[in-house]
Short mmCIF file of C-alpha atoms in Angstrom, two decimals:
data_model
loop_
_atom_site.label_atom_id
_atom_site.label_comp_id
_atom_site.label_asym_id
_atom_site.label_seq_id
_atom_site.Cartn_x
_atom_site.Cartn_y
_atom_site.Cartn_z
CA UNK M 1 82.97 -22.00 -24.98
CA UNK M 2 79.36 -20.79 -25.33
CA UNK M 3 78.69 -17.52 -23.51
CA UNK M 4 75.62 -17.45 -21.24
CA UNK M 5 73.35 -14.65 -22.49
CA UNK M 6 71.00 -14.69 -19.51
CA UNK M 7 70.92 -11.33 -17.75
CA UNK M 8 70.70 -13.09 -14.39
CA UNK M 9 74.12 -14.62 -15.09
CA UNK M 10 75.72 -11.43 -16.44
CA UNK M 11 78.86 -10.20 -14.73
CA UNK M 12 78.36 -7.77 -11.87
CA UNK M 13 78.99 -4.11 -12.61
CA UNK M 14 81.07 -3.98 -9.41
CA UNK M 15 84.55 -5.43 -8.98
CA UNK M 16 86.90 -6.26 -6.12
CA UNK M 17 84.03 -6.66 -3.70
CA UNK M 18 86.33 -8.24 -1.13
CA UNK M 19 88.28 -4.98 -0.94
CA UNK M 20 85.25 -2.75 -0.25
CA UNK M 21 84.59 -1.50 3.25
CA UNK M 22 81.23 -2.24 4.88
CA UNK M 23 79.64 1.09 3.97
CA UNK M 24 80.62 0.74 0.32
CA UNK M 25 79.18 -2.80 0.16
CA UNK M 26 75.90 -1.66 1.70
CA UNK M 27 75.58 1.46 -0.44
CA UNK M 28 76.26 -0.46 -3.62
CA UNK M 29 73.73 -3.18 -2.77
CA UNK M 30 71.18 -0.52 -1.94
CA UNK M 31 71.88 1.28 -5.22
CA UNK M 32 71.12 -1.91 -7.12
CA UNK M 33 68.04 -2.70 -5.01
CA UNK M 34 66.51 0.68 -5.87
CA UNK M 35 66.39 -0.33 -9.53
CA UNK M 36 64.11 -3.32 -8.88
CA UNK M 37 60.73 -1.53 -8.54
CA UNK M 38 61.46 0.29 -11.79
CA UNK M 39 62.10 -3.04 -13.49
CA UNK M 40 58.82 -4.39 -12.10
CA UNK M 41 56.94 -1.32 -13.34
CA UNK M 42 57.93 -2.17 -16.90
CA UNK M 43 56.06 -5.48 -16.56
CA UNK M 44 52.81 -4.14 -15.07
CA UNK M 45 50.77 -5.03 -18.16
CA UNK M 46 51.98 -8.64 -18.02
CA UNK M 47 51.19 -8.79 -14.30
CA UNK M 48 47.71 -7.40 -14.96
CA UNK M 49 46.98 -10.17 -17.45
CA UNK M 50 48.19 -12.84 -15.01
CA UNK M 51 46.15 -11.36 -12.15
CA UNK M 52 42.97 -11.35 -14.22
CA UNK M 53 43.58 -14.94 -15.33
CA UNK M 54 44.19 -16.10 -11.74
CA UNK M 55 41.12 -14.22 -10.50
CA UNK M 56 38.96 -15.87 -13.14
CA UNK M 57 40.11 -19.32 -12.01
CA UNK M 58 39.76 -18.67 -8.28
CA UNK M 59 36.37 -17.00 -8.63
CA UNK M 60 35.18 -20.19 -10.35
CA UNK M 61 36.36 -22.44 -7.51
CA UNK M 62 39.86 -23.11 -8.79
CA UNK M 63 43.19 -22.82 -7.02
CA UNK M 64 46.45 -20.95 -7.53
CA UNK M 65 49.62 -23.06 -7.42
CA UNK M 66 53.18 -21.78 -7.28
CA UNK M 67 56.04 -24.08 -8.32
CA UNK M 68 59.71 -23.22 -7.96
CA UNK M 69 63.07 -24.30 -6.61
CA UNK M 70 65.50 -22.72 -4.18
CA UNK M 71 64.82 -19.05 -3.44
CA UNK M 72 62.02 -18.91 -6.01
CA UNK M 73 60.27 -21.90 -4.46
CA UNK M 74 60.58 -20.46 -0.97
CA UNK M 75 59.16 -17.13 -2.10
CA UNK M 76 56.12 -18.91 -3.53
CA UNK M 77 55.60 -20.81 -0.29
CA UNK M 78 55.87 -17.60 1.75
CA UNK M 79 53.28 -15.85 -0.41
CA UNK M 80 50.90 -18.82 -0.32
CA UNK M 81 51.25 -19.27 3.45
CA UNK M 82 50.41 -15.63 4.13
CA UNK M 83 47.10 -15.65 2.22
CA UNK M 84 45.02 -17.51 4.86
CA UNK M 85 45.87 -15.30 7.85
CA UNK M 86 45.76 -12.10 5.79
CA UNK M 87 42.66 -12.70 3.72
CA UNK M 88 40.81 -15.43 5.62
CA UNK M 89 40.92 -17.97 2.78
CA UNK M 90 41.50 -21.67 3.38
CA UNK M 91 44.98 -23.13 3.08
CA UNK M 92 44.07 -25.04 -0.08
CA UNK M 93 43.30 -21.97 -2.22
CA UNK M 94 46.88 -20.73 -2.80
CA UNK M 95 49.47 -23.51 -2.62
CA UNK M 96 53.24 -23.25 -2.88
CA UNK M 97 55.36 -26.22 -3.99
CA UNK M 98 59.16 -26.40 -3.94
CA UNK M 99 61.52 -28.81 -5.67
CA UNK M 100 62.71 -31.32 -3.09
CA UNK M 101 59.63 -30.99 -0.89
CA UNK M 102 59.26 -29.35 2.51
CA UNK M 103 62.80 -30.27 3.54
CA UNK M 104 64.08 -27.91 0.85
CA UNK M 105 62.40 -24.95 2.54
CA UNK M 106 65.11 -24.93 5.20
CA UNK M 107 67.99 -26.80 3.60
CA UNK M 108 69.09 -26.30 0.00
CA UNK M 109 68.55 -29.34 -2.22
CA UNK M 110 70.02 -27.93 -5.40
CA UNK M 111 69.89 -31.18 -7.37
CA UNK M 112 66.13 -31.46 -6.85
CA UNK M 113 65.48 -28.73 -9.40
CA UNK M 114 66.89 -30.85 -12.24
CA UNK M 115 64.02 -33.37 -12.24
CA UNK M 116 61.70 -32.47 -15.13
CA UNK M 117 58.98 -34.85 -13.92
CA UNK M 118 58.92 -33.93 -10.23
CA UNK M 119 56.62 -30.89 -10.39
CA UNK M 120 53.84 -32.80 -12.11
CA UNK M 121 54.15 -35.58 -9.52
CA UNK M 122 53.85 -32.93 -6.78
CA UNK M 123 50.85 -31.28 -8.45
CA UNK M 124 49.06 -34.59 -8.94
CA UNK M 125 49.06 -35.10 -5.16
CA UNK M 126 46.64 -32.16 -5.05
CA UNK M 127 44.44 -33.56 -7.82
CA UNK M 128 45.37 -30.66 -10.10
CA UNK M 129 42.77 -30.03 -12.82
CA UNK M 130 41.81 -27.52 -15.50
CA UNK M 131 39.95 -25.31 -13.01
CA UNK M 132 43.32 -24.41 -11.47
CA UNK M 133 46.18 -22.18 -12.57
CA UNK M 134 49.88 -22.87 -12.04
CA UNK M 135 52.53 -20.13 -11.84
CA UNK M 136 56.14 -21.17 -12.29
CA UNK M 137 58.72 -19.05 -10.49
CA UNK M 138 62.29 -19.12 -11.81
CA UNK M 139 64.84 -16.32 -11.93
CA UNK M 140 66.71 -17.89 -14.85
CA UNK M 141 63.60 -19.03 -16.68
CA UNK M 142 65.28 -22.39 -17.30
CA UNK M 143 64.76 -24.42 -14.08
CA UNK M 144 63.90 -27.99 -15.18
CA UNK M 145 61.50 -28.58 -12.25
CA UNK M 146 59.45 -25.54 -13.30
CA UNK M 147 59.83 -26.06 -17.04
CA UNK M 148 58.70 -29.68 -16.82
CA UNK M 149 55.77 -28.70 -14.63
CA UNK M 150 54.51 -26.09 -17.06
CA UNK M 151 54.94 -28.45 -20.02
CA UNK M 152 52.87 -31.11 -18.26
CA UNK M 153 50.23 -28.56 -17.31
CA UNK M 154 49.92 -27.47 -20.93
CA UNK M 155 49.55 -31.12 -21.98
CA UNK M 156 46.65 -31.45 -19.52
CA UNK M 157 44.99 -28.17 -20.56
CA UNK M 158 45.82 -26.39 -17.30
CA UNK M 159 46.47 -22.65 -17.59
CA UNK M 160 49.91 -21.44 -16.57
CA UNK M 161 51.81 -18.27 -15.75
CA UNK M 162 55.38 -17.58 -14.79
CA UNK M 163 57.58 -15.03 -13.06
CA UNK M 164 61.06 -15.00 -14.60
CA UNK M 165 63.91 -12.50 -14.75
CA UNK M 166 65.19 -13.07 -18.30
CA UNK M 167 63.49 -12.47 -21.63
CA UNK M 168 62.69 -15.20 -24.15
CA UNK M 169 63.26 -17.98 -21.63
CA UNK M 170 62.08 -21.57 -22.14
CA UNK M 171 59.74 -21.31 -19.16
CA UNK M 172 58.07 -18.16 -20.53
CA UNK M 173 57.58 -20.07 -23.77
CA UNK M 174 55.41 -22.61 -21.96
CA UNK M 175 53.46 -20.06 -19.90
CA UNK M 176 50.09 -18.77 -21.07
CA UNK M 177 50.60 -15.62 -19.00
CA UNK M 178 54.34 -14.89 -18.71
CA UNK M 179 55.72 -12.14 -16.49
CA UNK M 180 59.30 -11.18 -17.36
CA UNK M 181 61.02 -8.77 -14.99
CA UNK M 182 64.60 -8.08 -16.08
CA UNK M 183 66.30 -6.81 -12.95
CA UNK M 184 69.78 -6.79 -14.46
CA UNK M 185 73.10 -8.23 -13.25
CA UNK M 186 73.38 -9.00 -9.54
CA UNK M 187 75.80 -7.25 -7.18
CA UNK M 188 77.37 -10.67 -6.59
CA UNK M 189 77.41 -12.25 -10.04
CA UNK M 190 74.64 -14.82 -10.44
CA UNK M 191 73.30 -14.46 -6.87
CA UNK M 192 69.64 -14.34 -7.89
CA UNK M 193 68.43 -14.40 -4.30
CA UNK M 194 69.23 -10.67 -4.41
CA UNK M 195 67.62 -8.42 -7.07
CA UNK M 196 65.87 -11.21 -8.95
CA UNK M 197 64.45 -12.57 -5.69
CA UNK M 198 63.29 -9.10 -4.67
CA UNK M 199 61.61 -8.64 -8.05
CA UNK M 200 59.82 -11.97 -7.72
CA UNK M 201 58.67 -11.10 -4.21
CA UNK M 202 57.24 -7.78 -5.41
CA UNK M 203 55.36 -9.48 -8.24
CA UNK M 204 54.00 -12.15 -5.89
CA UNK M 205 52.81 -9.44 -3.50
CA UNK M 206 50.98 -7.76 -6.37
CA UNK M 207 49.54 -11.00 -7.75
CA UNK M 208 48.05 -12.44 -4.57
CA UNK M 209 46.96 -9.10 -3.12
CA UNK M 210 45.24 -7.96 -6.31
CA UNK M 211 43.48 -11.30 -6.71
CA UNK M 212 42.25 -11.26 -3.12
CA UNK M 213 41.01 -7.68 -3.46
CA UNK M 214 39.12 -8.65 -6.61
CA UNK M 215 37.66 -11.65 -4.74
CA UNK M 216 36.22 -9.23 -2.16
CA UNK M 217 38.63 -10.10 0.63
CA UNK M 218 39.37 -6.44 1.39
CA UNK M 219 36.84 -3.78 2.38
CA UNK M 220 37.90 -0.18 1.76
CA UNK M 221 41.60 -0.68 2.57
CA UNK M 222 41.18 -3.09 5.47
CA UNK M 223 41.89 -6.82 5.91
CA UNK M 224 38.40 -7.52 7.22
CA UNK M 225 38.74 -11.29 6.77
CA UNK M 226 42.09 -11.68 8.56
CA UNK M 227 42.30 -14.54 11.03
CA UNK M 228 42.53 -13.47 14.66
CA UNK M 229 45.47 -15.74 15.39
CA UNK M 230 47.42 -13.49 17.76
CA UNK M 231 47.08 -10.44 20.00
CA UNK M 232 48.41 -8.07 17.34
CA UNK M 233 45.67 -9.03 14.90
CA UNK M 234 42.97 -8.81 17.57
CA UNK M 235 44.21 -5.31 18.37
CA UNK M 236 44.24 -4.38 14.67
CA UNK M 237 40.69 -5.64 14.23
CA UNK M 238 39.56 -3.81 17.35
CA UNK M 239 40.97 -0.53 16.05
CA UNK M 240 39.20 -1.08 12.72
CA UNK M 241 35.85 -1.35 14.48
CA UNK M 242 36.61 1.58 16.79
CA UNK M 243 37.35 3.79 13.79
CA UNK M 244 34.43 2.51 11.75
CA UNK M 245 31.71 2.76 14.39
CA UNK M 246 33.24 5.17 16.91
CA UNK M 247 33.01 2.49 19.58
CA UNK M 248 34.90 2.32 22.85
CA UNK M 249 37.83 -0.10 22.94
CA UNK M 250 36.30 -2.72 25.25
CA UNK M 251 33.03 -2.92 23.32
CA UNK M 252 34.78 -3.13 19.95
CA UNK M 253 37.02 -5.93 21.17
CA UNK M 254 34.11 -7.82 22.71
CA UNK M 255 32.16 -7.67 19.44
CA UNK M 256 35.18 -8.75 17.42
CA UNK M 257 36.03 -11.72 19.59
CA UNK M 258 32.41 -12.88 19.81
CA UNK M 259 31.89 -12.71 16.03
CA UNK M 260 35.32 -14.00 15.00
CA UNK M 261 36.24 -11.45 12.33
CA UNK M 262 35.86 -7.82 11.38
CA UNK M 263 33.69 -8.79 8.41
CA UNK M 264 31.35 -10.80 10.63
CA UNK M 265 30.82 -7.75 12.83
CA UNK M 266 30.22 -5.52 9.82
CA UNK M 267 27.77 -8.02 8.33
CA UNK M 268 25.90 -8.20 11.61
CA UNK M 269 25.69 -4.42 11.81
CA UNK M 270 24.44 -4.21 8.22
CA UNK M 271 21.87 -6.90 8.94
CA UNK M 272 20.63 -4.99 11.97
CA UNK M 273 20.22 -1.88 9.83
CA UNK M 274 18.07 -3.75 7.35
CA UNK M 275 15.67 -5.09 9.95
CA UNK M 276 12.31 -3.29 9.90
CA UNK M 277 11.72 -0.97 12.82
CA UNK M 278 8.53 -1.40 14.84
#
């Protein structure tokens, strides 16, 4: 029998989990979780290269696609879906695709990940082209859906990246900008929704946030382009303007709502400053 050498499949360092009390289970999971940011820190240089590549594509009118299955696919969809409300970009700038389609977001469709041709079919629906960049997300680094997608992208001269949790994986071999975060064995052997999933989420946070900052979607440390889609965000935007201009609450909120975004208010104020005084 061939032994699986993937770290994500390595045997847990903990045994007899079913005999642990609740506090022991929680403490041990937390102990393992605390190692994840350290693992990510070892891959910062790889993440930097991927960020710069994605920024170059998006700044030239391209798009960022995530492809993945299971937990990895869902994480990509979450990151993509949060970019429009957070940074005010359209929904077709960062796009998350999951093996098995939208139904797989809620219900596991494990067999869907085994189709090597499915990712390219999904990408073609968006008229994927060489202005775009595709990032494959796979804890194991072997998922056929992701591997096939990256192979097809390379064949069509489309730049690719990946976020995997094993070294020297097939998927990393087909990525122009691989990110390999080795989080180590899971508390429950092979349950990559745990540390590996956390590592992928951290990298996705860094990737999309850094790209959006570089695209000018943040001013100082504020989300000035966020969409005012609920009361919480209207309140946040109002406080930004109150702090920036020392305005009273009602006036700040009125300006925000009338202009539609914090940036629009700031731009209007800057424009007023530039007008010649008579």
